[in-house]
PDB file of C-alpha atoms in Angstrom:
ATOM      1  CA  GLY A  30     -13.118  22.182  -9.949  1.00 82.00           C
ATOM      2  CA  TYR A  31     -12.325  24.518 -13.055  1.00 86.00           C
ATOM      3  CA  GLN A  32     -10.860  27.143 -10.855  1.00 91.00           C
ATOM      4  CA  GLN A  33      -8.763  24.628  -8.858  1.00 92.00           C
ATOM      5  CA  ALA A  34      -7.454  23.189 -12.059  1.00 91.00           C
ATOM      6  CA  MET A  35      -6.451  26.598 -13.287  1.00 91.00           C
ATOM      7  CA  GLN A  36      -4.799  27.417  -9.917  1.00 94.00           C
ATOM      8  CA  ILE A  37      -2.729  24.056 -10.001  1.00 94.00           C
ATOM      9  CA  LEU A  38      -1.359  24.937 -13.494  1.00 94.00           C
ATOM     10  CA  SER A  39      -0.584  28.563 -12.413  1.00 94.00           C
ATOM     11  CA  ASN A  40       1.139  27.227  -9.038  1.00 95.00           C
ATOM     12  CA  GLU A  41       3.378  24.861 -11.075  1.00 95.00           C
ATOM     13  CA  GLY A  42       4.292  27.084 -13.860  1.00 95.00           C
ATOM     14  CA  VAL A  43       2.663  24.740 -16.337  1.00 93.00           C
ATOM     15  CA  GLU A  44       0.950  25.853 -19.530  1.00 92.00           C
ATOM     16  CA  GLY A  45      -2.425  24.087 -20.054  1.00 91.00           C
ATOM     17  CA  ARG A  46      -5.855  24.468 -21.298  1.00 89.00           C
ATOM     18  CA  ILE A  47      -8.868  23.550 -19.074  1.00 89.00           C
ATOM     19  CA  ILE A  48     -11.937  23.015 -20.878  1.00 90.00           C
ATOM     20  CA  CYS A  49     -15.224  23.119 -18.699  1.00 89.00           C
ATOM     21  CA  ALA A  50     -17.967  21.319 -20.501  1.00 91.00           C
ATOM     22  CA  ASP A  51     -20.570  18.430 -19.975  1.00 94.00           C
ATOM     23  CA  PHE A  52     -18.918  15.279 -21.079  1.00 94.00           C
ATOM     24  CA  TYR A  53     -22.231  14.080 -22.266  1.00 96.00           C
ATOM     25  CA  ALA A  54     -22.391  16.996 -24.854  1.00 94.00           C
ATOM     26  CA  PRO A  55     -18.864  17.991 -25.332  1.00 93.00           C
ATOM     27  CA  PRO A  56     -17.564  20.674 -27.857  1.00 93.00           C
ATOM     28  CA  GLY A  57     -17.337  18.960 -31.404  1.00 94.00           C
ATOM     29  CA  PRO A  58     -13.436  19.284 -31.774  1.00 94.00           C
ATOM     30  CA  LEU A  59     -13.089  17.047 -28.763  1.00 96.00           C
ATOM     31  CA  LEU A  60     -14.709  13.997 -30.170  1.00 97.00           C
ATOM     32  CA  LYS A  61     -12.494  11.263 -31.484  1.00 97.00           C
ATOM     33  CA  ALA A  62      -9.526  13.464 -30.641  1.00 96.00           C
ATOM     34  CA  PHE A  63      -7.563  11.402 -28.037  1.00 97.00           C
ATOM     35  CA  ASP A  64      -5.332   8.466 -27.750  1.00 98.00           C
ATOM     36  CA  VAL A  65      -6.236   8.147 -24.085  1.00 98.00           C
ATOM     37  CA  VAL A  66      -9.013   8.915 -21.915  1.00 97.00           C
ATOM     38  CA  VAL A  67      -8.412   8.498 -18.188  1.00 96.00           C
ATOM     39  CA  SER A  68     -11.357   8.744 -15.583  1.00 96.00           C
ATOM     40  CA  PHE A  69     -10.436   8.804 -11.728  1.00 94.00           C
ATOM     41  CA  GLY A  70     -13.704   8.599  -9.771  1.00 89.00           C
ATOM     42  CA  VAL A  71     -16.121   9.771 -12.061  1.00 95.00           C
ATOM     43  CA  LEU A  72     -17.997   6.723 -13.406  1.00 96.00           C
ATOM     44  CA  GLU A  73     -19.357   5.589 -10.090  1.00 96.00           C
ATOM     45  CA  HIS A  74     -21.244   8.939  -9.620  1.00 96.00           C
ATOM     46  CA  PHE A  75     -23.775   8.006 -12.488  1.00 97.00           C
ATOM     47  CA  LYS A  76     -26.498   5.681 -12.333  1.00 96.00           C
ATOM     48  CA  ASP A  77     -26.291   4.641 -16.019  1.00 97.00           C
ATOM     49  CA  THR A  78     -22.973   3.441 -16.177  1.00 96.00           C
ATOM     50  CA  THR A  79     -23.128   2.235 -19.719  1.00 97.00           C
ATOM     51  CA  ALA A  80     -24.286   5.677 -20.803  1.00 97.00           C
ATOM     52  CA  CYS A  81     -21.220   7.071 -19.094  1.00 97.00           C
ATOM     53  CA  ILE A  82     -18.788   4.794 -20.436  1.00 98.00           C
ATOM     54  CA  SER A  83     -20.294   5.806 -23.727  1.00 97.00           C
ATOM     55  CA  ALA A  84     -19.771   9.324 -23.339  1.00 97.00           C
ATOM     56  CA  PHE A  85     -16.168   8.664 -22.394  1.00 97.00           C
ATOM     57  CA  SER A  86     -15.401   6.627 -25.368  1.00 97.00           C
ATOM     58  CA  LYS A  87     -16.584   9.203 -27.722  1.00 97.00           C
ATOM     59  CA  PHE A  88     -13.576  11.285 -26.988  1.00 97.00           C
ATOM     60  CA  LEU A  89     -11.352   8.293 -28.298  1.00 98.00           C
ATOM     61  CA  LYS A  90      -9.787   7.891 -31.514  1.00 97.00           C
ATOM     62  CA  SER A  91     -10.063   4.561 -33.276  1.00 97.00           C
ATOM     63  CA  GLY A  92      -7.605   2.213 -31.337  1.00 97.00           C
ATOM     64  CA  GLY A  93      -7.435   4.535 -28.297  1.00 98.00           C
ATOM     65  CA  LEU A  94      -7.365   3.416 -24.679  1.00 98.00           C
ATOM     66  CA  LEU A  95     -10.215   4.000 -22.079  1.00 98.00           C
ATOM     67  CA  ILE A  96      -8.640   3.648 -18.483  1.00 98.00           C
ATOM     68  CA  THR A  97     -11.155   3.554 -15.633  1.00 98.00           C
ATOM     69  CA  ASN A  98     -10.524   3.796 -12.156  1.00 98.00           C
ATOM     70  CA  ILE A  99     -13.345   3.374  -9.533  1.00 97.00           C
ATOM     71  CA  PRO A 100     -13.435   2.705  -5.755  1.00 96.00           C
ATOM     72  CA  ASN A 101     -14.447  -0.787  -4.878  1.00 97.00           C
ATOM     73  CA  LEU A 102     -17.470  -0.191  -2.895  1.00 96.00           C
ATOM     74  CA  CYS A 103     -18.934  -3.592  -3.000  1.00 96.00           C
ATOM     75  CA  GLY A 104     -16.430  -4.851  -0.674  1.00 93.00           C
ATOM     76  CA  LEU A 105     -15.160  -4.063   2.859  1.00 93.00           C
ATOM     77  CA  ASN A 106     -14.446  -0.292   1.982  1.00 93.00           C
ATOM     78  CA  GLY A 107     -18.025   0.179   1.078  1.00 95.00           C
ATOM     79  CA  LEU A 108     -19.333  -1.488   4.245  1.00 95.00           C
ATOM     80  CA  ILE A 109     -17.114   0.805   6.250  1.00 93.00           C
ATOM     81  CA  GLN A 110     -17.972   3.829   4.234  1.00 94.00           C
ATOM     82  CA  LYS A 111     -21.625   3.131   4.889  1.00 95.00           C
ATOM     83  CA  MET A 112     -21.159   3.100   8.623  1.00 92.00           C
ATOM     84  CA  ILE A 113     -19.063   6.104   9.007  1.00 89.00           C
ATOM     85  CA  ASN A 114     -20.351   8.447   6.389  1.00 90.00           C
ATOM     86  CA  ARG A 115     -23.624   7.236   4.757  1.00 94.00           C
ATOM     87  CA  PRO A 116     -24.133  10.429   2.739  1.00 94.00           C
ATOM     88  CA  ILE A 117     -20.940   9.845   0.966  1.00 94.00           C
ATOM     89  CA  PHE A 118     -21.584   6.323   0.232  1.00 95.00           C
ATOM     90  CA  ASP A 119     -24.983   7.165  -1.126  1.00 96.00           C
ATOM     91  CA  ILE A 120     -23.631   9.509  -4.064  1.00 96.00           C
ATOM     92  CA  HIS A 121     -21.818   6.405  -5.437  1.00 96.00           C
ATOM     93  CA  VAL A 122     -22.988   3.709  -7.309  1.00 97.00           C
ATOM     94  CA  PRO A 123     -21.366   0.526  -6.060  1.00 97.00           C
ATOM     95  CA  LEU A 124     -19.807  -1.357  -9.005  1.00 97.00           C
ATOM     96  CA  ASN A 125     -17.935  -4.732  -8.879  1.00 97.00           C
ATOM     97  CA  ARG A 126     -15.451  -5.874 -11.432  1.00 97.00           C
ATOM     98  CA  ASN A 127     -17.708  -7.852 -13.683  1.00 97.00           C
ATOM     99  CA  ALA A 128     -20.229  -4.787 -13.935  1.00 97.00           C
ATOM    100  CA  LEU A 129     -17.305  -2.548 -14.807  1.00 98.00           C
ATOM    101  CA  MET A 130     -16.222  -4.955 -17.593  1.00 98.00           C
ATOM    102  CA  GLN A 131     -19.462  -5.225 -18.970  1.00 98.00           C
ATOM    103  CA  ALA A 132     -20.218  -1.497 -19.102  1.00 97.00           C
ATOM    104  CA  HIS A 133     -17.220  -1.157 -21.173  1.00 98.00           C
ATOM    105  CA  ARG A 134     -18.020  -4.224 -23.498  1.00 98.00           C
ATOM    106  CA  ILE A 135     -21.633  -3.218 -24.081  1.00 97.00           C
ATOM    107  CA  ASN A 136     -20.234  -0.058 -25.627  1.00 97.00           C
ATOM    108  CA  GLY A 137     -18.043  -1.909 -28.037  1.00 97.00           C
ATOM    109  CA  LEU A 138     -14.506  -1.691 -26.109  1.00 98.00           C
ATOM    110  CA  ARG A 139     -12.091  -4.493 -26.041  1.00 98.00           C
ATOM    111  CA  VAL A 140     -11.237  -4.936 -22.347  1.00 98.00           C
ATOM    112  CA  ILE A 141      -7.683  -5.713 -22.022  1.00 98.00           C
ATOM    113  CA  SER A 142      -7.447  -5.860 -18.209  1.00 98.00           C
ATOM    114  CA  CYS A 143     -10.073  -5.080 -15.595  1.00 98.00           C
ATOM    115  CA  ASP A 144      -9.217  -5.965 -11.954  1.00 98.00           C
ATOM    116  CA  TYR A 145      -9.013  -5.004  -8.245  1.00 97.00           C
ATOM    117  CA  PHE A 146      -6.095  -2.973  -7.357  1.00 94.00           C
ATOM    118  CA  LEU A 147      -4.003  -3.278  -4.126  1.00 90.00           C
ATOM    119  CA  PHE A 148      -4.817  -5.561  -1.353  1.00 89.00           C
ATOM    120  CA  VAL A 149      -6.253  -3.028   0.947  1.00 90.00           C
ATOM    121  CA  ASN A 150      -6.146   0.763   1.253  1.00 91.00           C
ATOM    122  CA  LEU A 151      -8.261   2.392   3.905  1.00 90.00           C
ATOM    123  CA  GLY A 152      -7.245   5.750   2.401  1.00 88.00           C
ATOM    124  CA  VAL A 153     -10.352   5.783   0.057  1.00 90.00           C
ATOM    125  CA  LEU A 154     -12.696   6.008   2.820  1.00 90.00           C
ATOM    126  CA  ASN A 155     -14.124   9.522   3.494  1.00 90.00           C
ATOM    127  CA  PHE A 156     -14.870  10.530   7.125  1.00 84.00           C
ATOM    128  CA  GLU A 157     -14.582  14.373   6.704  1.00 82.00           C
ATOM    129  CA  ASN A 158     -17.997  14.791   8.406  1.00 81.00           C
ATOM    130  CA  PHE A 159     -15.803  13.973  11.688  1.00 80.00           C
ATOM    131  CA  LYS A 160     -13.246  16.554  11.004  1.00 83.00           C
ATOM    132  CA  GLY A 161     -11.995  18.431  13.969  1.00 80.00           C
ATOM    133  CA  GLY A 162     -13.483  16.000  16.485  1.00 77.00           C
ATOM    134  CA  LEU A 163     -11.654  13.071  18.449  1.00 79.00           C
ATOM    135  CA  PHE A 164     -12.999  10.393  16.289  1.00 80.00           C
ATOM    136  CA  TYR A 165     -11.290  12.066  13.245  1.00 84.00           C
ATOM    137  CA  LYS A 166      -7.985  12.248  14.440  1.00 84.00           C
ATOM    138  CA  GLY A 167      -8.025   8.605  15.922  1.00 85.00           C
ATOM    139  CA  ALA A 168      -9.610   7.367  12.966  1.00 84.00           C
ATOM    140  CA  SER A 169      -6.910   8.954  10.618  1.00 86.00           C
ATOM    141  CA  GLN A 170      -4.246   7.541  12.713  1.00 88.00           C
ATOM    142  CA  LEU A 171      -5.779   4.220  12.806  1.00 88.00           C
ATOM    143  CA  ARG A 172      -6.379   4.194   9.078  1.00 88.00           C
ATOM    144  CA  SER A 173      -2.783   5.202   8.490  1.00 91.00           C
ATOM    145  CA  LEU A 174      -1.355   2.470  10.874  1.00 93.00           C
ATOM    146  CA  ILE A 175      -3.544  -0.131   9.179  1.00 89.00           C
ATOM    147  CA  ASN A 176      -2.313   1.117   5.702  1.00 89.00           C
ATOM    148  CA  LYS A 177       1.285   0.726   6.619  1.00 91.00           C
ATOM    149  CA  VAL A 178       1.018  -2.730   8.247  1.00 90.00           C
ATOM    150  CA  ALA A 179      -0.943  -3.917   5.200  1.00 86.00           C
ATOM    151  CA  TRP A 180       1.633  -2.531   2.695  1.00 85.00           C
ATOM    152  CA  VAL A 181       4.601  -4.025   4.583  1.00 88.00           C
ATOM    153  CA  CYS A 182       2.598  -7.309   4.706  1.00 84.00           C
ATOM    154  CA  GLU A 183       1.867  -7.210   1.037  1.00 82.00           C
ATOM    155  CA  ARG A 184       5.463  -6.715   0.055  1.00 82.00           C
ATOM    156  CA  ALA A 185       6.734  -9.419   2.641  1.00 83.00           C
ATOM    157  CA  ILE A 186       3.949 -12.027   1.495  1.00 80.00           C
ATOM    158  CA  PRO A 187       2.595 -11.079  -2.017  1.00 73.00           C
ATOM    159  CA  ILE A 188       1.641 -14.556  -2.621  1.00 78.00           C
ATOM    160  CA  MET A 189      -0.886 -14.273   0.070  1.00 77.00           C
ATOM    161  CA  LEU A 190      -1.957 -10.811  -0.089  1.00 83.00           C
ATOM    162  CA  LYS A 191      -3.276 -10.245  -3.397  1.00 88.00           C
ATOM    163  CA  PRO A 192      -5.808  -7.734  -4.555  1.00 91.00           C
ATOM    164  CA  ASN A 193      -9.571  -9.124  -4.372  1.00 94.00           C
ATOM    165  CA  ARG A 194     -13.011  -8.289  -4.348  1.00 95.00           C
ATOM    166  CA  TRP A 195     -13.316  -8.099  -0.667  1.00 95.00           C
ATOM    167  CA  SER A 196     -10.509  -5.816   0.598  1.00 93.00           C
ATOM    168  CA  SER A 197      -9.248  -3.996  -2.541  1.00 95.00           C
ATOM    169  CA  PRO A 198      -9.981  -0.264  -2.475  1.00 95.00           C
ATOM    170  CA  TYR A 199     -10.013   0.253  -6.185  1.00 96.00           C
ATOM    171  CA  ILE A 200     -11.058  -1.609  -9.478  1.00 98.00           C
ATOM    172  CA  ASN A 201      -9.120  -0.688 -12.641  1.00 98.00           C
ATOM    173  CA  CYS A 202     -10.199  -1.151 -16.351  1.00 98.00           C
ATOM    174  CA  VAL A 203      -8.305  -0.684 -19.370  1.00 98.00           C
ATOM    175  CA  ALA A 204      -9.996  -1.203 -22.647  1.00 98.00           C
ATOM    176  CA  VAL A 205      -9.468  -0.542 -26.355  1.00 98.00           C
ATOM    177  CA  LYS A 206     -11.940   1.346 -28.715  1.00 98.00           C
ATOM    178  CA  GLU A 207     -11.722  -0.701 -31.874  1.00 92.00           C
TER     179      GLU A 207
END
C-alpha cells in the first residue's frame, strides 16, 4: 500500500507525505492532530470494532470528525459474497448500522449520522477468484447491467428505492469527537 500510494502521488505530480505506521501505535505527532479522519474499508477487518474506532479517534482534535465507510455485509451483498467468494467474506466482520453507531458512541463520539448508503450497488462484490474464466466476464457484465438499471430506477422513483439494510452496499457513519 505504501509503495502504491507513493506511485499515485508521483503519477499525479502531487507532493505528499505517506506515513507507514500501525494506527494502534501511531507516532506521537499524529495524535490529536487532525480535524477529519476518514476510513474507507478498514474497520470491518478488525474483530474488535470498538478498539479500532478508539484508535481512529485518537488522531482527532477535539471537535474533529470521524467519517467511517464500511460495506454492508449483513444484507444481500454479504449473502452473495459468501456464495461467490467465501474467503473474501471471511476476512470481514459483518456490521449492521446499529453496531457501527454503537462502536462510535462507546468511544465517546457523538454520532451526527449513521445510515445505509445507496439503494443497490453490486460493485462492492469481489469475485476476483474467477478472473480469466467465463463466469468472471458474465458476472461482471451482469453486475454492471444490474447497477445501471438500479441507478436509473433510483433516479426515476427515489421515493420507492431508498437505502436500506437489505440491499444497500455501504454504511456511512459521521461522528464528532467532543
